[in-house]
XYZ file of C-alpha atoms in Angstrom:
602
model
C 0.000 0.000 0.000
C 3.030 2.265 -0.102
C 3.732 2.368 3.658
C 7.411 3.002 4.477
C 9.676 0.273 5.805
C 10.026 1.896 9.255
C 6.276 2.167 9.731
C 5.653 -1.340 8.425
C 8.242 -2.803 10.832
C 6.555 -1.075 13.808
C 3.014 -2.204 12.965
C 4.172 -5.778 12.316
C 5.716 -5.852 15.794
C 2.369 -4.659 17.145
C 0.786 -7.810 15.714
C -0.946 -6.362 12.643
C -0.674 -8.625 9.606
C -3.464 -7.756 7.163
C -5.000 -4.298 6.610
C -8.651 -3.719 7.493
C -11.124 -2.556 4.814
C -10.999 1.140 5.719
C -7.179 1.024 5.693
C -7.077 -0.692 2.286
C -9.209 2.073 0.806
C -7.813 5.165 2.523
C -4.062 4.652 3.006
C -3.045 4.257 -0.694
C -5.176 7.266 -1.630
C -3.686 9.505 1.055
C -0.135 8.498 0.132
C -0.509 9.009 -3.623
C -3.301 11.545 -4.169
C -3.957 15.126 -3.152
C -7.360 16.400 -2.107
C -9.681 16.012 0.844
C -11.157 12.750 2.123
C -14.322 11.739 3.989
C -14.214 8.194 5.435
C -17.276 6.574 6.999
C -16.577 3.484 9.090
C -17.618 2.085 12.444
C -15.655 2.679 15.630
C -12.967 0.021 16.067
C -12.395 -0.660 12.364
C -8.839 0.712 12.229
C -9.487 4.367 11.423
C -6.541 5.634 13.519
C -4.055 3.687 11.394
C -5.938 4.688 8.227
C -5.115 8.370 8.743
C -2.190 8.019 11.180
C 0.222 6.090 8.963
C -0.071 8.511 5.980
C 0.206 11.531 8.301
C 3.408 10.154 9.858
C 4.878 9.373 6.457
C 4.087 12.817 5.001
C 5.562 15.005 7.767
C 9.068 16.424 7.425
C 11.094 15.048 10.355
C 13.748 17.791 9.921
C 11.303 20.632 10.662
C 10.247 20.814 14.318
C 7.031 22.818 13.668
C 3.382 21.647 13.692
C 2.640 20.158 10.259
C -0.366 17.950 11.046
C -3.298 18.641 13.380
C -5.655 15.926 14.597
C -8.806 17.047 16.420
C -10.733 14.647 18.649
C -13.873 15.227 20.741
C -12.617 13.881 24.079
C -9.542 13.736 26.261
C -9.560 9.926 26.255
C -9.644 9.652 22.466
C -6.941 12.340 22.180
C -4.614 10.315 24.420
C -5.451 7.097 22.579
C -4.634 8.567 19.148
C -1.374 10.071 20.421
C -0.365 6.733 21.963
C -1.125 4.865 18.718
C 0.893 7.343 16.646
C 3.798 7.007 19.069
C 3.675 3.217 18.634
C 3.486 3.499 14.831
C 6.513 5.842 14.767
C 8.676 3.643 17.007
C 11.461 3.561 14.406
C 11.110 7.263 13.488
C 12.899 8.903 16.443
C 12.804 12.422 14.966
C 8.989 12.453 14.810
C 7.359 14.033 17.860
C 3.631 13.737 18.685
C 2.110 15.845 21.496
C -1.432 15.486 22.894
C -3.068 18.627 24.318
C -6.351 18.382 26.175
C -8.364 19.851 29.020
C -8.414 18.446 32.536
C -4.614 18.433 32.788
C -1.939 21.006 33.596
C -1.697 23.522 30.771
C 1.784 24.600 31.913
C 3.279 21.136 31.323
C 1.686 21.061 27.875
C 3.121 24.508 27.090
C 6.623 23.301 28.065
C 6.247 20.255 25.782
C 5.051 22.384 22.857
C 7.954 24.816 23.214
C 10.331 21.882 22.665
C 8.675 21.436 19.268
C 6.470 18.808 17.590
C 5.430 17.885 14.049
C 2.001 16.451 15.012
C -0.463 17.864 17.524
C -3.434 15.780 18.715
C -5.890 18.062 20.485
C -9.323 18.613 21.920
C -10.836 21.847 20.499
C -11.198 23.810 23.744
C -7.641 23.380 24.996
C -6.170 24.026 21.530
C -7.993 27.373 21.257
C -6.637 28.326 24.691
C -3.084 27.542 23.571
C -3.566 29.443 20.286
C -4.806 32.504 22.176
C -1.752 32.340 24.470
C 0.480 32.359 21.390
C 1.959 28.955 22.241
C 0.596 27.072 19.188
C 1.024 28.442 15.680
C -0.642 26.537 12.844
C 0.768 28.425 9.842
C 2.773 25.390 8.644
C -0.007 22.809 9.037
C -0.658 20.991 5.759
C -3.007 18.255 7.062
C -6.034 18.566 9.354
C -7.861 15.461 10.592
C -11.306 15.568 12.231
C -11.737 12.230 14.012
C -15.193 11.179 15.223
C -16.664 14.197 13.432
C -20.252 13.293 14.284
C -19.385 13.068 17.978
C -17.685 16.467 17.802
C -20.870 17.978 16.414
C -23.034 16.266 19.034
C -20.839 17.816 21.716
C -21.281 21.314 20.274
C -17.771 21.929 18.929
C -18.807 23.457 15.592
C -17.900 27.026 16.625
C -14.551 25.852 18.020
C -13.758 24.059 14.760
C -14.558 27.239 12.822
C -12.196 29.232 15.024
C -9.355 26.707 14.756
C -9.576 26.436 10.967
C -9.148 30.220 10.667
C -5.545 29.724 11.884
C -4.778 26.966 9.334
C -3.648 27.768 5.757
C -6.362 27.541 3.095
C -4.228 25.184 1.012
C -4.479 22.357 3.505
C -5.412 18.714 3.117
C -8.450 17.922 5.235
C -9.499 14.429 6.345
C -12.762 13.692 8.119
C -13.461 10.346 9.763
C -16.880 9.510 11.176
C -19.004 6.507 12.122
C -22.219 8.098 10.814
C -23.067 10.790 8.289
C -25.797 13.041 9.703
C -26.753 16.222 7.850
C -24.531 18.351 10.088
C -21.420 16.365 9.141
C -22.316 16.705 5.458
C -22.573 20.479 5.950
C -19.064 20.619 7.440
C -17.715 18.654 4.490
C -19.396 21.026 2.060
C -18.213 24.160 3.872
C -14.572 23.302 4.616
C -13.567 20.635 2.107
C -12.815 20.889 -1.611
C -14.388 18.107 -3.692
C -13.701 15.436 -1.066
C -13.367 11.804 -2.075
C -15.735 9.686 0.023
C -14.859 6.198 1.253
C -17.664 4.170 2.847
C -16.972 0.877 4.589
C -20.335 -0.920 4.636
C -23.275 1.428 4.151
C -24.019 4.834 5.615
C -25.106 4.777 9.271
C -25.241 0.975 9.386
C -24.356 -0.977 12.502
C -21.130 -2.947 12.749
C -21.329 -6.130 10.667
C -20.061 -8.492 13.372
C -22.323 -7.236 16.166
C -25.388 -9.255 17.105
C -28.390 -7.138 18.152
C -30.844 -8.611 20.654
C -33.540 -7.202 22.914
C -35.507 -8.164 26.005
C -38.975 -6.687 26.488
C -39.916 -6.425 30.157
C -42.041 -4.257 32.407
C -40.301 -1.025 33.346
C -40.009 -2.151 36.973
C -38.122 -5.301 35.912
C -35.320 -3.628 33.929
C -32.762 -3.915 36.704
C -33.653 -7.558 37.395
C -33.250 -8.300 33.678
C -29.843 -6.574 33.679
C -28.633 -8.754 36.555
C -29.794 -11.928 34.838
C -28.061 -10.952 31.598
C -24.858 -10.518 33.609
C -25.379 -13.830 35.436
C -25.981 -15.843 32.270
C -22.729 -14.453 30.793
C -20.087 -15.274 33.458
C -17.260 -13.734 31.402
C -19.152 -10.510 30.673
C -17.067 -7.384 30.027
C -19.567 -4.667 29.220
C -20.576 -1.031 29.148
C -24.115 -0.415 30.397
C -25.492 2.801 28.879
C -28.081 4.833 30.801
C -29.863 7.994 29.677
C -29.215 10.171 32.753
C -26.522 10.686 35.373
C -29.007 9.802 38.092
C -29.893 6.458 36.496
C -26.204 5.736 35.908
C -25.274 6.261 39.551
C -28.322 4.374 40.818
C -27.773 1.315 38.606
C -24.055 1.191 39.453
C -24.710 1.437 43.197
C -27.306 -1.340 42.993
C -24.913 -3.601 41.075
C -22.118 -2.992 43.602
C -24.535 -3.673 46.481
C -25.571 -6.960 44.845
C -21.971 -8.137 44.528
C -21.099 -7.306 40.921
C -17.773 -5.759 39.871
C -19.210 -2.490 38.595
C -18.698 1.259 38.751
C -20.241 4.442 37.351
C -18.880 6.932 34.811
C -20.755 10.212 34.357
C -20.311 13.961 34.153
C -20.548 14.603 37.909
C -17.217 12.861 38.489
C -14.001 14.860 38.589
C -11.329 14.152 35.982
C -9.273 12.294 38.580
C -12.242 10.102 39.516
C -12.933 9.415 35.829
C -9.321 8.373 35.268
C -9.434 5.981 38.237
C -12.693 4.368 37.063
C -11.474 3.972 33.486
C -8.156 2.474 34.604
C -10.016 -0.085 36.717
C -12.204 -0.931 33.736
C -9.294 -1.264 31.298
C -7.455 -3.442 33.833
C -10.643 -5.541 34.247
C -10.814 -4.848 37.963
C -14.436 -4.035 37.141
C -16.322 -5.979 34.483
C -19.377 -3.709 34.070
C -19.030 0.031 33.497
C -22.313 1.938 33.863
C -22.020 5.150 31.852
C -23.764 8.017 30.123
C -23.054 8.562 26.426
C -21.127 11.791 27.004
C -18.894 10.275 29.703
C -18.064 7.193 27.608
C -17.055 9.084 24.464
C -13.470 8.339 23.584
C -13.267 5.334 25.913
C -11.278 2.946 23.747
C -11.586 -0.690 24.872
C -11.114 -3.470 22.335
C -12.455 -6.618 23.990
C -15.964 -5.710 25.126
C -18.272 -8.726 25.024
C -21.483 -6.714 25.412
C -22.922 -3.245 25.092
C -26.128 -3.028 27.114
C -28.685 -0.300 26.415
C -30.481 0.148 29.739
C -32.408 2.906 27.989
C -32.589 3.397 24.232
C -31.201 6.739 22.999
C -33.414 9.183 21.110
C -30.852 9.540 18.325
C -30.145 6.472 16.193
C -26.578 7.689 15.569
C -25.963 7.407 19.324
C -27.091 3.775 19.230
C -24.707 3.162 16.322
C -21.820 4.555 18.389
C -22.819 2.500 21.412
C -23.077 -0.805 19.554
C -19.841 -0.063 17.652
C -17.893 -0.300 20.899
C -18.191 -4.091 20.809
C -17.314 -6.402 17.928
C -14.167 -4.404 17.187
C -11.045 -5.351 15.233
C -12.752 -8.292 13.565
C -14.112 -9.771 16.830
C -17.761 -10.509 17.529
C -19.893 -8.707 20.070
C -23.450 -8.385 21.350
C -25.536 -5.225 21.627
C -28.406 -5.700 24.083
C -31.472 -3.485 24.483
C -33.616 -3.820 27.617
C -36.897 -2.152 26.674
C -40.515 -1.876 27.734
C -43.480 -1.973 25.379
C -43.571 1.798 24.764
C -40.030 1.666 23.317
C -40.900 -0.873 20.632
C -41.469 1.826 17.990
C -38.078 3.379 18.709
C -36.465 -0.052 18.369
C -38.049 -0.607 14.947
C -36.835 2.822 13.808
C -33.261 1.915 14.814
C -33.607 -1.366 12.916
C -34.690 0.485 9.785
C -31.817 2.978 9.856
C -28.940 0.631 10.743
C -30.200 -2.130 8.461
C -30.080 -4.784 11.187
C -32.802 -6.913 12.760
C -32.996 -7.244 16.538
C -33.481 -10.750 17.881
C -36.129 -11.138 20.601
C -34.954 -13.057 23.670
C -36.681 -14.138 26.862
C -35.046 -13.073 30.111
C -32.921 -15.991 31.393
C -34.603 -18.097 34.087
C -32.813 -19.080 37.321
C -32.501 -22.700 36.092
C -30.877 -21.537 32.842
C -28.460 -19.289 34.721
C -27.500 -22.008 37.226
C -26.781 -24.432 34.376
C -24.648 -21.841 32.579
C -22.696 -20.980 35.736
C -21.955 -24.638 36.535
C -20.718 -25.274 32.997
C -18.530 -22.183 33.319
C -17.038 -23.549 36.553
C -16.412 -26.928 34.900
C -14.706 -25.150 32.013
C -12.439 -23.239 34.403
C -11.498 -26.461 36.199
C -10.737 -28.137 32.877
C -8.530 -25.283 31.687
C -6.740 -24.718 35.010
C -2.934 -24.870 34.755
C -1.520 -27.404 37.206
C 1.842 -26.609 38.809
C 3.044 -30.083 39.870
C 6.191 -28.759 41.537
C 4.270 -26.412 43.841
C 1.494 -28.910 44.590
C 3.878 -31.741 45.415
C 4.446 -30.410 48.936
C 0.731 -30.399 49.755
C -0.591 -33.419 47.848
C 0.162 -36.136 50.441
C -1.930 -34.449 53.124
C -4.747 -33.568 50.726
C -4.847 -37.095 49.231
C -4.935 -38.585 52.740
C -8.017 -36.461 53.379
C -9.776 -36.924 50.018
C -8.243 -40.092 48.605
C -11.270 -42.208 49.546
C -13.473 -40.177 47.138
C -13.905 -41.350 43.549
C -13.418 -38.870 40.708
C -17.191 -38.593 40.248
C -17.789 -37.962 43.958
C -15.101 -35.273 44.021
C -16.589 -33.557 40.951
C -20.068 -33.595 42.520
C -18.789 -32.034 45.720
C -16.891 -29.271 43.917
C -19.925 -28.405 41.811
C -22.241 -28.610 44.835
C -20.332 -25.807 46.557
C -21.221 -23.469 43.665
C -24.695 -24.946 43.216
C -25.647 -24.242 46.821
C -24.588 -20.607 46.463
C -26.624 -20.208 43.275
C -29.701 -21.912 44.710
C -29.615 -19.639 47.756
C -29.174 -16.561 45.544
C -32.141 -17.408 43.314
C -34.354 -18.968 46.001
C -36.735 -16.010 46.191
C -36.025 -14.563 42.749
C -39.178 -12.858 41.409
C -40.641 -13.934 38.091
C -40.043 -11.538 35.193
C -43.149 -11.317 33.044
C -42.928 -12.125 29.356
C -44.694 -9.312 27.499
C -46.779 -10.495 24.559
C -46.155 -8.361 21.467
C -49.162 -9.598 19.495
C -51.594 -6.775 18.651
C -54.689 -6.712 20.780
C -58.053 -7.469 19.194
C -61.477 -6.542 20.449
C -63.446 -9.606 21.519
C -66.798 -10.340 19.963
C -69.958 -10.585 22.073
C -69.884 -14.360 21.543
C -66.273 -14.606 22.833
C -67.119 -12.515 25.878
C -70.134 -14.734 26.577
C -67.994 -17.867 26.338
C -65.395 -16.372 28.675
C -68.033 -15.669 31.247
C -67.847 -12.994 34.004
C -64.604 -11.060 34.397
C -64.520 -11.259 38.206
C -61.364 -13.421 38.225
C -59.582 -10.993 35.922
C -60.665 -8.050 38.056
C -59.434 -9.845 41.152
C -56.040 -10.449 39.516
C -55.908 -6.761 38.674
C -56.333 -5.943 42.358
C -53.476 -8.275 43.372
C -50.020 -6.748 43.737
C -46.807 -8.214 42.349
C -44.451 -9.946 44.773
C -42.868 -7.531 47.223
C -45.221 -4.709 46.174
C -48.409 -3.143 47.557
C -51.423 -2.451 45.323
C -52.906 1.041 45.673
C -56.235 2.440 44.503
C -56.795 6.016 43.310
C -60.171 7.405 42.290
C -58.909 8.862 39.007
C -59.203 7.135 35.641
C -59.170 7.679 31.910
C -62.522 9.505 32.000
C -60.853 12.109 34.219
C -57.995 12.586 31.725
C -55.708 10.718 34.108
C -52.915 8.603 32.611
C -49.613 7.040 33.669
C -47.632 10.249 33.131
C -50.009 12.172 35.402
C -49.575 9.563 38.121
C -45.767 9.677 37.927
C -45.793 13.503 37.997
C -48.119 13.465 40.983
C -45.914 11.055 42.930
C -42.715 12.960 42.116
C -44.219 16.295 43.143
C -46.394 15.456 46.109
C -44.769 12.530 47.925
C -41.996 13.734 50.192
C -38.838 11.758 50.877
C -37.103 9.211 48.652
C -38.316 8.700 45.085
C -41.206 6.252 44.780
C -40.612 3.318 42.418
C -43.821 2.478 40.574
C -44.570 -1.022 39.281
C -47.579 -2.209 37.282
C -50.187 0.436 36.467
C -53.760 -0.435 35.439
C -55.755 2.527 34.112
C -59.515 2.042 33.982
C -62.289 4.446 32.993
C -63.292 5.448 36.535
C -60.261 4.606 38.663
C -56.687 3.287 38.563
C -54.608 0.701 40.415
C -50.830 0.736 40.714
C -47.999 -1.017 42.561
C -45.419 0.561 44.862
C -42.975 -0.993 47.291
C -44.635 -2.080 50.535
C -42.421 0.253 52.521
C -43.711 3.240 50.468
C -47.431 2.389 50.425
C -48.649 4.285 53.506
C -46.529 7.325 52.666
C -47.991 7.453 49.140
C -51.614 7.019 50.284
C -51.380 9.796 52.887
C -49.711 12.153 50.372
C -52.336 11.625 47.649
C -55.454 11.971 49.788
C -57.115 15.359 49.449
C -55.209 16.559 46.368
C -57.098 18.333 43.604
C -56.917 17.003 40.058
C -58.912 18.895 37.430
C -61.404 19.963 40.082
C -61.822 16.422 41.431
C -60.833 15.604 45.005
C -58.340 12.736 45.070
C -58.883 9.680 47.246
C -56.435 6.772 47.627
C -56.176 3.627 49.713
C -54.398 0.277 49.846
C -56.376 -1.889 47.427
C -58.375 -4.812 48.804
C -58.517 -7.925 46.618
C -62.254 -8.500 47.242
C -63.464 -4.912 46.925
C -65.513 -3.845 43.886
C -63.769 -0.599 42.979
C -65.758 -0.095 39.798
C -68.959 0.430 41.789
C -67.089 2.392 44.442
C -65.890 4.836 41.781
C -69.436 5.177 40.419
C -70.827 5.908 43.893
C -68.160 8.534 44.502
C -69.066 10.234 41.216
C -72.741 10.261 42.143
C -72.004 11.680 45.586
C -70.005 14.440 43.934
C -72.825 15.352 41.558
C -75.478 15.136 44.316
C -73.603 17.729 46.367
C -72.918 19.973 43.385
C -74.948 23.142 42.736
C -77.501 23.105 39.935
C -75.904 23.374 36.507
C -76.847 26.139 34.061
C -79.625 25.224 31.675
C -77.941 25.400 28.251
C -74.755 23.666 27.107
C -72.881 26.866 26.224
C -73.436 28.270 29.687
C -72.406 24.981 31.319
C -69.163 24.961 29.344
C -68.419 28.585 30.197
C -68.949 27.937 33.889
C -66.846 24.767 33.748
C -63.840 26.614 32.329
C -64.297 29.456 34.778
C -64.173 26.941 37.669
C -61.082 25.294 36.207
C -59.274 28.624 35.878
C -59.988 29.373 39.543
C -58.272 26.201 40.782
C -55.476 26.036 38.238
C -51.907 26.965 39.064
C -50.189 27.833 35.753
C -47.013 26.129 37.034
C -48.845 22.976 38.150
C -47.817 20.082 35.866
C -51.050 18.257 36.699
C -53.189 21.122 35.510
C -51.293 22.233 32.440
C -53.389 20.223 30.038
C -56.460 22.226 31.075
C -55.046 25.017 28.909
C -54.750 22.635 25.994
C -58.369 21.504 26.315
C -59.705 25.045 26.688
C -61.141 26.316 23.412
C -60.723 29.878 22.321
C-alpha cells in the first residue's frame, strides 16, 4: 500500500498482519493523491491507522514545527490517538507527537510544545486556549484530521472548529473520519472541504457487521432484574451499560455494587481524577461492568468488550450506532443488548430500519438456565486450570490422605455442589419476570365474551399486587384525563422523601390501580389523599382484593354530583362555567393542571 519500511516494521511488531477494509481504501489514496477525504466506518475498524500512517509518512522530520493537526472530541480519544501514533513511529525517532487536552496542567503542555512537535493531537477547547496564548502556531499545518466528526458535532464543537480552521492555511489537506453521516457532518464537508473523495466501509449509518443485536422486552419495573440476569448468564461478561441520565447511571451502578457485581459508574458529575481511576479499573478488568452516560463514555477505547447493554434506548439512532460499535471491534464478535418496555418498541423498529439490522427477541434468562450456565462455566475453568506439579507436590500427600477415599465422580459432585448451593440460595426467592406479549390486541366479539363468562377473576387479579409490592387504589381514571404520566408527575411532586418506584399500572375508565414498594405504600396514600386534580378531590387507599372498585368509583361520582350546585340550563353556559371553575383552581405552574389550557377552546 506504499507504507514506508520503518512504519511497516513497527506495525508488524504490534501484531498487525493484514489491513482492514478502511485502511485498504484510505491509506493508498492519502499516500498518492492530493485532495480532501471523507471516510465513513464504524468505531474500532482501524481508522486511527488509516489516517495516522499517511500523516506520519508525510511530515518532514527535519522541521520541528506543527505540520499535522488531529482534532478529537474527548480527552480519552486524544490520548489514545497520540499513543497509537507514538507506537506506529517507534522507528522514526525524529517524529514528535504531542497530545493537548483539558483536565490536565496547561503549563506542562506549554513546556512540551515549546520543545517542538510535528504532530499535535488536540481537543478543540484546549487548543484554542493555547492558540490565544500564542503557544501554538498553525501556519505550517498541511493536514487537518477531524476524528469522530459526528461526535464532535453532538458535543457542540462546531464554533470551536470554525475558530481553529481560521488559523490553518487555506491550502491544507483535510481528512474527516466519522461513524455516521448526519446532515450536520455533510454540511461541514461542504463548507470546509474541496471536492472530497468519500470512502464508505459498509453502508451509511449501518451498525457494525459483526455485532449481534438482541432485545428483552420487560415491564419497566423489571429492567434492573433483567440486567442482573443478563450478567449472570454471561459469566465472562465485560460490558458497558449505557443509561440515559446521570441519576440512572449512579443508581444502577450502586445497585450492582450492592448486589456483589464488579461495577462502577462513569458520568459527568465525576471529577477528571475520579474518571481516570474508574477507566483504569475498567481497562485493567478490575471491574467488568461500566455503567455510563453517552457523554462520559465518548473516547473510551476498549477493544475486547463482550457486550454493550442499552439500559435505555437513545433518542438519536446515531448514538445507538456509536454505542453498539464499541463491541465487535477489530474483527471480533460482540453483542448489543437493548432492555426495553413496550412503549419503546417503535423506537427499536426505527433503529432497525436505519442501521439495516434486525434485533433478535430473547426471553429473560430463568434461574434454572443461569444455574446451568454458571456450573458449565465452573467446569470449564477447572478443565482449563494450569496445574503446577512442583508447587502442589508439597501439599498433595496431606490432601490425598483427606480426600483419597473419594472417587473422581464424587469429588466432581462435591466441587460443583459448593457453587450450586450458592446459586440456589441466591435465586431462592427470585421474582418472576413477566414475558410481554407483542401480538396486537383485538377486540373480543360478544360471543367470545359470553364464552369467557364474568370477568370477576380478571378483576381480582388486577387488584393483586406483584411480589414484594403493595397495590394502591386512586379514584382517578381515563374519563378524568388521568394517565400514567399524570400519576408519575403526581408522585414525584407530592410525595416527600425518597423517590417512589412504581410497578404495574392499570388505568380504567373510573379509577386506577398501581404497585409501589410495601415500605412506600402508607406514605404514598397519605400524600395523595385530598389533592385536587382537574377539580376532582383525590382519594387513595391500599387496594383490597375483594373490593368492587368499579362500583365504588361510580358511587363517589354520584355523591359528587349530588352535592354539586344546579348546573346552568344550556350547554354553552355549562361549558363557560366549567372553564371558569377550572381557571380558579389552576396553578399555571402545576404540571397536573397544564393540560387544562390545551383543552380550553378559544
